[in-house]
Amino acid sequence: MTQAALHPMLNVAIKAARAAGAIINRASMDLDILKINTKSPNDFVTEVDQAAEAAIIDILLQAYPEHGILAEESGRAHGARHSEYQWIIDPLDGTTNFIHGFPVYCVSIALAHRNVVQQAVVYDPTRNDLFYATKGRGAFLNDRRLRVSRRTRMSDALIGTGFPFRRGDNFKRYMKMFEEIMTQCAGVRRPGAAALDLCYVAAGYYDAFFETGLNPWDVAAGSLIVTEAGGLVGNFTGEPDFLFQREIIAGSPKIYGQVVQTLAPYSRVITADDLEADAQAAQHPDGVKPKAKTAKAADGTDAAPKKRGPVRIKKAESSEDSEPLV
């Protein structure tokens, strides 16, 4: 798909991603003077995150002032709150890598229409790699069409993941998952930027990826790029309700199914109250997000949900006080 053939909304997203990437690249040359704040233990935000996000929002709203915004650093503070179109933005995914000079981080921008992601851009400024997709038109890295890997056996698979890092994360639960996956596959990798990890699944570098605790802006763009490259994306039980479930699996179809089979017992059901808490936290990113209640197994880890179906993500009731979940 040539640049001229790109969807106009995708072209605007690419322009915004490259502008943010330029800010990030300039800042990366002088990290010693970088101002860093701590949102929570091991969760950082820099003036670069904020400047990149501001540049993205400015470009998007200049082109589409009637659209909504959901951004990591400013929540829903910008744009039209009740629009059917919503841009989902992570201006710098991999901030911890960035402030250490470890060159694995990216800009992630997605556009959802009526809760379905339609356009996606993930830009790696250190390599000038542009991953992008339009729903129904395939996924690309620069000008090369992407396809997920063709491996079919877990014993041959390279799996990406992300380690839990926030206070209150259930490390025992994660270590059990990690042990099960690691003993089945050829190797596990953890570079530290989930949006890029998803693109690596789309490109066939990984055969699958899984992580817990992610937010919509971490996965919205990458998930479309994976599916447009022929892959599958879902929560730990294989259902498509992953955007607000805070757990995700992505992979080539054969390997995806085997990872789901392994991780399904570790899935946790997200309740409507949890979803509301997440929505409030997105609006007030400096506030304290309420912790979800989860069942405990005898060993203290989160238990698999009792015989309950996965919670579907539903659009909020239309009223003056409501807003779409995505």
GROMACS .gro file of C-alpha atoms in nm:
model
  326
    1MET     CA    1   0.000   0.000   0.000
    2THR     CA    2   0.169   0.319  -0.116
    3GLN     CA    3   0.162   0.637   0.091
    4ALA     CA    4  -0.074   0.794  -0.165
    5ALA     CA    5  -0.319   0.504  -0.123
    6LEU     CA    6  -0.337   0.535   0.256
    7HIS     CA    7  -0.664   0.627   0.425
    8PRO     CA    8  -0.671   1.003   0.501
    9MET     CA    9  -0.716   0.940   0.874
   10LEU     CA   10  -0.419   0.704   0.872
   11ASN     CA   11  -0.208   0.967   0.697
   12VAL     CA   12  -0.289   1.216   0.974
   13ALA     CA   13  -0.197   0.955   1.236
   14ILE     CA   14   0.135   0.890   1.062
   15LYS     CA   15   0.208   1.264   1.053
   16ALA     CA   16   0.135   1.285   1.427
   17ALA     CA   17   0.347   0.979   1.507
   18ARG     CA   18   0.646   1.114   1.315
   19ALA     CA   19   0.615   1.453   1.487
   20ALA     CA   20   0.618   1.281   1.826
   21GLY     CA   21   0.909   1.064   1.714
   22ALA     CA   22   1.112   1.373   1.624
   23ILE     CA   23   1.057   1.514   1.975
   24ILE     CA   24   1.163   1.183   2.128
   25ASN     CA   25   1.475   1.155   1.909
   26ARG     CA   26   1.588   1.508   1.998
   27ALA     CA   27   1.544   1.440   2.368
   28SER     CA   28   1.728   1.106   2.347
   29MET     CA   29   2.049   1.293   2.261
   30ASP     CA   30   2.058   1.465   2.600
   31LEU     CA   31   1.901   1.236   2.858
   32ASP     CA   32   2.106   1.388   3.143
   33ILE     CA   33   1.887   1.699   3.155
   34LEU     CA   34   1.560   1.507   3.128
   35LYS     CA   35   1.299   1.586   3.393
   36ILE     CA   36   1.143   1.264   3.525
   37ASN     CA   37   0.840   1.229   3.748
   38THR     CA   38   0.709   0.912   3.913
   39LYS     CA   39   0.341   0.832   3.859
   40SER     CA   40   0.372   0.528   4.086
   41PRO     CA   41   0.664   0.302   4.186
   42ASN     CA   42   0.849   0.193   3.867
   43ASP     CA   43   0.603   0.389   3.651
   44PHE     CA   44   0.759   0.705   3.510
   45VAL     CA   45   0.653   1.003   3.301
   46THR     CA   46   0.889   1.256   3.146
   47GLU     CA   47   0.848   1.596   2.990
   48VAL     CA   48   0.911   1.414   2.662
   49ASP     CA   49   0.600   1.195   2.709
   50GLN     CA   50   0.399   1.511   2.770
   51ALA     CA   51   0.547   1.710   2.481
   52ALA     CA   52   0.502   1.419   2.240
   53GLU     CA   53   0.141   1.369   2.351
   54ALA     CA   54   0.066   1.739   2.310
   55ALA     CA   55   0.208   1.736   1.956
   56ILE     CA   56   0.002   1.430   1.862
   57ILE     CA   57  -0.322   1.573   2.002
   58ASP     CA   58  -0.264   1.908   1.832
   59ILE     CA   59  -0.219   1.746   1.490
   60LEU     CA   60  -0.514   1.509   1.531
   61LEU     CA   61  -0.757   1.775   1.654
   62GLN     CA   62  -0.649   2.023   1.387
   63ALA     CA   63  -0.757   1.767   1.129
   64TYR     CA   64  -1.055   1.622   1.320
   65PRO     CA   65  -1.174   1.865   1.592
   66GLU     CA   66  -1.496   1.667   1.636
   67HIS     CA   67  -1.312   1.347   1.741
   68GLY     CA   68  -1.255   1.221   2.095
   69ILE     CA   69  -0.919   1.152   2.258
   70LEU     CA   70  -0.805   0.886   2.507
   71ALA     CA   71  -0.439   0.947   2.589
   72GLU     CA   72  -0.209   0.799   2.852
   73GLU     CA   73  -0.097   1.123   3.014
   74SER     CA   74  -0.411   1.336   2.982
   75GLY     CA   75  -0.692   1.079   2.974
   76ARG     CA   76  -1.004   1.220   2.805
   77ALA     CA   77  -0.923   1.584   2.878
   78HIS     CA   78  -0.911   1.676   2.508
   79GLY     CA   79  -1.141   1.642   2.210
   80ALA     CA   80  -1.513   1.570   2.190
   81ARG     CA   81  -1.598   1.333   2.473
   82HIS     CA   82  -1.905   1.178   2.310
   83SER     CA   83  -1.779   1.135   1.954
   84GLU     CA   84  -1.819   0.800   1.778
   85TYR     CA   85  -1.453   0.843   1.677
   86GLN     CA   86  -1.186   0.819   1.943
   87TRP     CA   87  -0.808   0.839   1.910
   88ILE     CA   88  -0.624   0.613   2.157
   89ILE     CA   89  -0.271   0.741   2.216
   90ASP     CA   90   0.046   0.631   2.391
   91PRO     CA   91   0.302   0.902   2.312
   92LEU     CA   92   0.599   0.704   2.443
   93ASP     CA   93   0.552   0.335   2.511
   94GLY     CA   94   0.865   0.214   2.688
   95THR     CA   95   0.942   0.524   2.896
   96THR     CA   96   1.165   0.330   3.137
   97ASN     CA   97   1.372   0.205   2.841
   98PHE     CA   98   1.390   0.560   2.703
   99ILE     CA   99   1.520   0.724   3.022
  100HIS     CA  100   1.794   0.457   3.043
  101GLY     CA  101   1.895   0.502   2.679
  102PHE     CA  102   1.780   0.148   2.595
  103PRO     CA  103   1.658   0.187   2.235
  104VAL     CA  104   1.327   0.000   2.250
  105TYR     CA  105   1.034   0.239   2.267
  106CYS     CA  106   0.771   0.374   2.031
  107VAL     CA  107   0.474   0.598   1.961
  108SER     CA  108   0.134   0.426   1.940
  109ILE     CA  109  -0.178   0.584   1.784
  110ALA     CA  110  -0.508   0.411   1.707
  111LEU     CA  111  -0.846   0.535   1.588
  112ALA     CA  112  -1.158   0.354   1.706
  113HIS     CA  113  -1.502   0.408   1.550
  114ARG     CA  114  -1.792   0.286   1.761
  115ASN     CA  115  -1.549   0.085   1.975
  116VAL     CA  116  -1.380  -0.090   1.680
  117VAL     CA  117  -1.021   0.003   1.596
  118GLN     CA  118  -1.006   0.113   1.232
  119GLN     CA  119  -0.663   0.277   1.193
  120ALA     CA  120  -0.333   0.200   1.366
  121VAL     CA  121   0.019   0.340   1.367
  122VAL     CA  122   0.318   0.230   1.576
  123TYR     CA  123   0.635   0.426   1.509
  124ASP     CA  124   0.981   0.321   1.630
  125PRO     CA  125   1.184   0.645   1.614
  126THR     CA  126   1.523   0.485   1.684
  127ARG     CA  127   1.499   0.269   1.371
  128ASN     CA  128   1.263   0.490   1.169
  129ASP     CA  129   1.032   0.188   1.142
  130LEU     CA  130   0.667   0.264   1.074
  131PHE     CA  131   0.413  -0.012   1.139
  132TYR     CA  132   0.061   0.071   1.023
  133ALA     CA  133  -0.273  -0.082   0.931
  134THR     CA  134  -0.622   0.007   0.814
  135LYS     CA  135  -0.898  -0.240   0.900
  136GLY     CA  136  -0.955  -0.471   0.605
  137ARG     CA  137  -0.651  -0.348   0.409
  138GLY     CA  138  -0.360  -0.538   0.563
  139ALA     CA  139  -0.066  -0.445   0.786
  140PHE     CA  140   0.265  -0.299   0.677
  141LEU     CA  141   0.616  -0.220   0.799
  142ASN     CA  142   0.727   0.081   0.595
  143ASP     CA  143   0.625  -0.044   0.245
  144ARG     CA  144   0.646  -0.419   0.319
  145ARG     CA  145   0.334  -0.625   0.376
  146LEU     CA  146   0.338  -0.809   0.709
  147ARG     CA  147   0.237  -1.167   0.780
  148VAL     CA  148   0.252  -1.356   1.108
  149SER     CA  149   0.484  -1.655   1.134
  150ARG     CA  150   0.397  -1.999   1.000
  151ARG     CA  151   0.535  -2.201   1.290
  152THR     CA  152   0.290  -2.451   1.431
  153ARG     CA  153   0.471  -2.610   1.728
  154MET     CA  154   0.520  -2.445   2.065
  155SER     CA  155   0.857  -2.615   2.094
  156ASP     CA  156   0.975  -2.402   1.798
  157ALA     CA  157   0.808  -2.078   1.908
  158LEU     CA  158   0.966  -1.756   2.032
  159ILE     CA  159   0.726  -1.586   2.275
  160GLY     CA  160   0.727  -1.222   2.383
  161THR     CA  161   0.602  -1.105   2.722
  162GLY     CA  162   0.610  -0.816   2.968
  163PHE     CA  163   0.702  -0.854   3.333
  164PRO     CA  164   0.475  -0.712   3.606
  165PHE     CA  165   0.637  -0.406   3.757
  166ARG     CA  166   0.378  -0.214   3.962
  167ARG     CA  167   0.334  -0.244   4.336
  168GLY     CA  168   0.042  -0.478   4.397
  169ASP     CA  169   0.099  -0.685   4.082
  170ASN     CA  170   0.068  -1.058   4.150
  171PHE     CA  171   0.420  -1.184   4.089
  172LYS     CA  172   0.343  -1.539   4.206
  173ARG     CA  173   0.069  -1.570   3.944
  174TYR     CA  174   0.299  -1.434   3.674
  175MET     CA  175   0.586  -1.665   3.764
  176LYS     CA  176   0.358  -1.968   3.732
  177MET     CA  177   0.252  -1.850   3.385
  178PHE     CA  178   0.611  -1.776   3.290
  179GLU     CA  179   0.725  -2.123   3.400
  180GLU     CA  180   0.452  -2.296   3.201
  181ILE     CA  181   0.519  -2.099   2.884
  182MET     CA  182   0.899  -2.114   2.912
  183THR     CA  183   0.908  -2.492   2.951
  184GLN     CA  184   0.697  -2.535   2.635
  185CYS     CA  185   0.862  -2.293   2.390
  186ALA     CA  186   1.200  -2.222   2.229
  187GLY     CA  187   1.254  -1.894   2.415
  188VAL     CA  188   1.092  -1.597   2.588
  189ARG     CA  189   1.182  -1.230   2.531
  190ARG     CA  190   1.093  -0.912   2.721
  191PRO     CA  191   1.212  -0.590   2.550
  192GLY     CA  192   0.974  -0.363   2.743
  193ALA     CA  193   0.739  -0.189   2.496
  194ALA     CA  194   0.411  -0.374   2.445
  195ALA     CA  195   0.305  -0.184   2.133
  196LEU     CA  196   0.628  -0.287   1.960
  197ASP     CA  197   0.592  -0.643   2.091
  198LEU     CA  198   0.256  -0.670   1.915
  199CYS     CA  199   0.411  -0.539   1.593
  200TYR     CA  200   0.682  -0.803   1.626
  201VAL     CA  201   0.410  -1.067   1.631
  202ALA     CA  202   0.264  -0.915   1.314
  203ALA     CA  203   0.607  -0.918   1.149
  204GLY     CA  204   0.669  -1.282   1.244
  205TYR     CA  205   0.962  -1.202   1.476
  206TYR     CA  206   0.763  -1.350   1.763
  207ASP     CA  207   0.519  -1.636   1.726
  208ALA     CA  208   0.307  -1.504   2.016
  209PHE     CA  209   0.299  -1.245   2.292
  210PHE     CA  210   0.124  -1.229   2.630
  211GLU     CA  211   0.109  -0.977   2.912
  212THR     CA  212  -0.108  -0.868   3.204
  213GLY     CA  213  -0.184  -0.521   3.341
  214LEU     CA  214  -0.187  -0.336   3.008
  215ASN     CA  215  -0.405  -0.035   2.931
  216PRO     CA  216  -0.602   0.035   2.610
  217TRP     CA  217  -0.337   0.276   2.479
  218ASP     CA  218  -0.073   0.003   2.510
  219VAL     CA  219  -0.255  -0.244   2.285
  220ALA     CA  220  -0.513  -0.068   2.065
  221ALA     CA  221  -0.288   0.005   1.765
  222GLY     CA  222  -0.077  -0.310   1.788
  223SER     CA  223  -0.381  -0.536   1.808
  224LEU     CA  224  -0.515  -0.418   1.472
  225ILE     CA  225  -0.170  -0.455   1.315
  226VAL     CA  226  -0.159  -0.818   1.438
  227THR     CA  227  -0.505  -0.910   1.307
  228GLU     CA  228  -0.441  -0.740   0.972
  229ALA     CA  229  -0.123  -0.950   0.944
  230GLY     CA  230  -0.328  -1.269   0.983
  231GLY     CA  231  -0.285  -1.316   1.358
  232LEU     CA  232  -0.530  -1.352   1.646
  233VAL     CA  233  -0.569  -1.135   1.955
  234GLY     CA  234  -0.775  -1.202   2.268
  235ASN     CA  235  -0.774  -1.230   2.643
  236PHE     CA  236  -0.641  -1.535   2.826
  237THR     CA  237  -0.957  -1.735   2.754
  238GLY     CA  238  -0.936  -1.656   2.383
  239GLU     CA  239  -1.228  -1.413   2.383
  240PRO     CA  240  -1.200  -1.085   2.191
  241ASP     CA  241  -1.266  -0.868   2.499
  242PHE     CA  242  -0.902  -0.779   2.565
  243LEU     CA  243  -0.892  -0.399   2.541
  244PHE     CA  244  -1.011  -0.341   2.899
  245GLN     CA  245  -0.941  -0.690   3.038
  246ARG     CA  246  -0.582  -0.600   3.132
  247GLU     CA  247  -0.464  -0.930   2.986
  248ILE     CA  248  -0.377  -1.005   2.625
  249ILE     CA  249  -0.251  -1.285   2.403
  250ALA     CA  250  -0.155  -1.227   2.040
  251GLY     CA  251  -0.005  -1.473   1.798
  252SER     CA  252  -0.010  -1.669   1.478
  253PRO     CA  253  -0.326  -1.884   1.474
  254LYS     CA  254  -0.164  -2.218   1.561
  255ILE     CA  255   0.058  -2.086   1.840
  256TYR     CA  256  -0.212  -1.852   1.972
  257GLY     CA  257  -0.441  -2.147   2.039
  258GLN     CA  258  -0.172  -2.331   2.232
  259VAL     CA  259  -0.088  -2.024   2.444
  260VAL     CA  260  -0.458  -1.974   2.522
  261GLN     CA  261  -0.481  -2.335   2.634
  262THR     CA  262  -0.187  -2.279   2.871
  263LEU     CA  263  -0.293  -1.942   3.013
  264ALA     CA  264  -0.673  -1.981   3.032
  265PRO     CA  265  -0.656  -2.106   3.395
  266TYR     CA  266  -0.486  -1.778   3.490
  267SER     CA  267  -0.752  -1.551   3.344
  268ARG     CA  268  -0.934  -1.315   3.576
  269VAL     CA  269  -1.284  -1.188   3.507
  270ILE     CA  270  -1.308  -0.811   3.487
  271THR     CA  271  -1.630  -0.687   3.643
  272ALA     CA  272  -1.836  -0.389   3.539
  273ASP     CA  273  -1.711  -0.209   3.853
  274ASP     CA  274  -1.352  -0.269   3.744
  275LEU     CA  275  -1.428  -0.125   3.401
  276GLU     CA  276  -1.580   0.186   3.557
  277ALA     CA  277  -1.275   0.226   3.783
  278ASP     CA  278  -1.046   0.199   3.480
  279ALA     CA  279  -1.252   0.458   3.292
  280GLN     CA  280  -1.231   0.696   3.589
  281ALA     CA  281  -0.857   0.638   3.620
  282ALA     CA  282  -0.816   0.720   3.249
  283GLN     CA  283  -0.995   1.051   3.308
  284HIS     CA  284  -0.780   1.124   3.614
  285PRO     CA  285  -0.440   0.973   3.535
  286ASP     CA  286  -0.281   1.125   3.848
  287GLY     CA  287  -0.539   0.966   4.077
  288VAL     CA  288  -0.518   0.630   4.249
  289LYS     CA  289  -0.680   0.351   4.051
  290PRO     CA  290  -0.893   0.119   4.266
  291LYS     CA  291  -0.759  -0.233   4.280
  292ALA     CA  292  -0.977  -0.502   4.127
  293LYS     CA  293  -1.091  -0.781   4.356
  294THR     CA  294  -0.980  -1.124   4.244
  295ALA     CA  295  -1.040  -1.469   4.380
  296LYS     CA  296  -0.743  -1.635   4.550
  297ALA     CA  297  -0.624  -1.989   4.512
  298ALA     CA  298  -0.490  -2.186   4.809
  299ASP     CA  299  -0.133  -2.082   4.730
  300GLY     CA  300  -0.221  -1.713   4.736
  301THR     CA  301  -0.221  -1.667   4.359
  302ASP     CA  302  -0.521  -1.542   4.164
  303ALA     CA  303  -0.756  -1.829   4.101
  304ALA     CA  304  -0.915  -1.901   3.766
  305PRO     CA  305  -1.268  -1.761   3.749
  306LYS     CA  306  -1.547  -1.991   3.854
  307LYS     CA  307  -1.779  -2.101   3.581
  308ARG     CA  308  -1.859  -1.759   3.444
  309GLY     CA  309  -1.849  -1.643   3.088
  310PRO     CA  310  -1.614  -1.361   2.989
  311VAL     CA  311  -1.746  -1.012   3.042
  312ARG     CA  312  -1.828  -0.840   2.717
  313ILE     CA  313  -1.722  -0.482   2.665
  314LYS     CA  314  -2.038  -0.283   2.613
  315LYS     CA  315  -2.078   0.069   2.494
  316ALA     CA  316  -2.201   0.306   2.762
  317GLU     CA  317  -2.569   0.399   2.767
  318SER     CA  318  -2.624   0.713   2.564
  319SER     CA  319  -2.688   1.010   2.791
  320GLU     CA  320  -2.538   1.347   2.860
  321ASP     CA  321  -2.316   1.202   3.133
  322SER     CA  322  -2.204   0.891   2.949
  323GLU     CA  323  -1.912   0.833   2.716
  324PRO     CA  324  -1.794   0.542   2.506
  325LEU     CA  325  -1.561   0.298   2.677
  326VAL     CA  326  -1.324   0.317   2.384
   0.00000   0.00000   0.00000
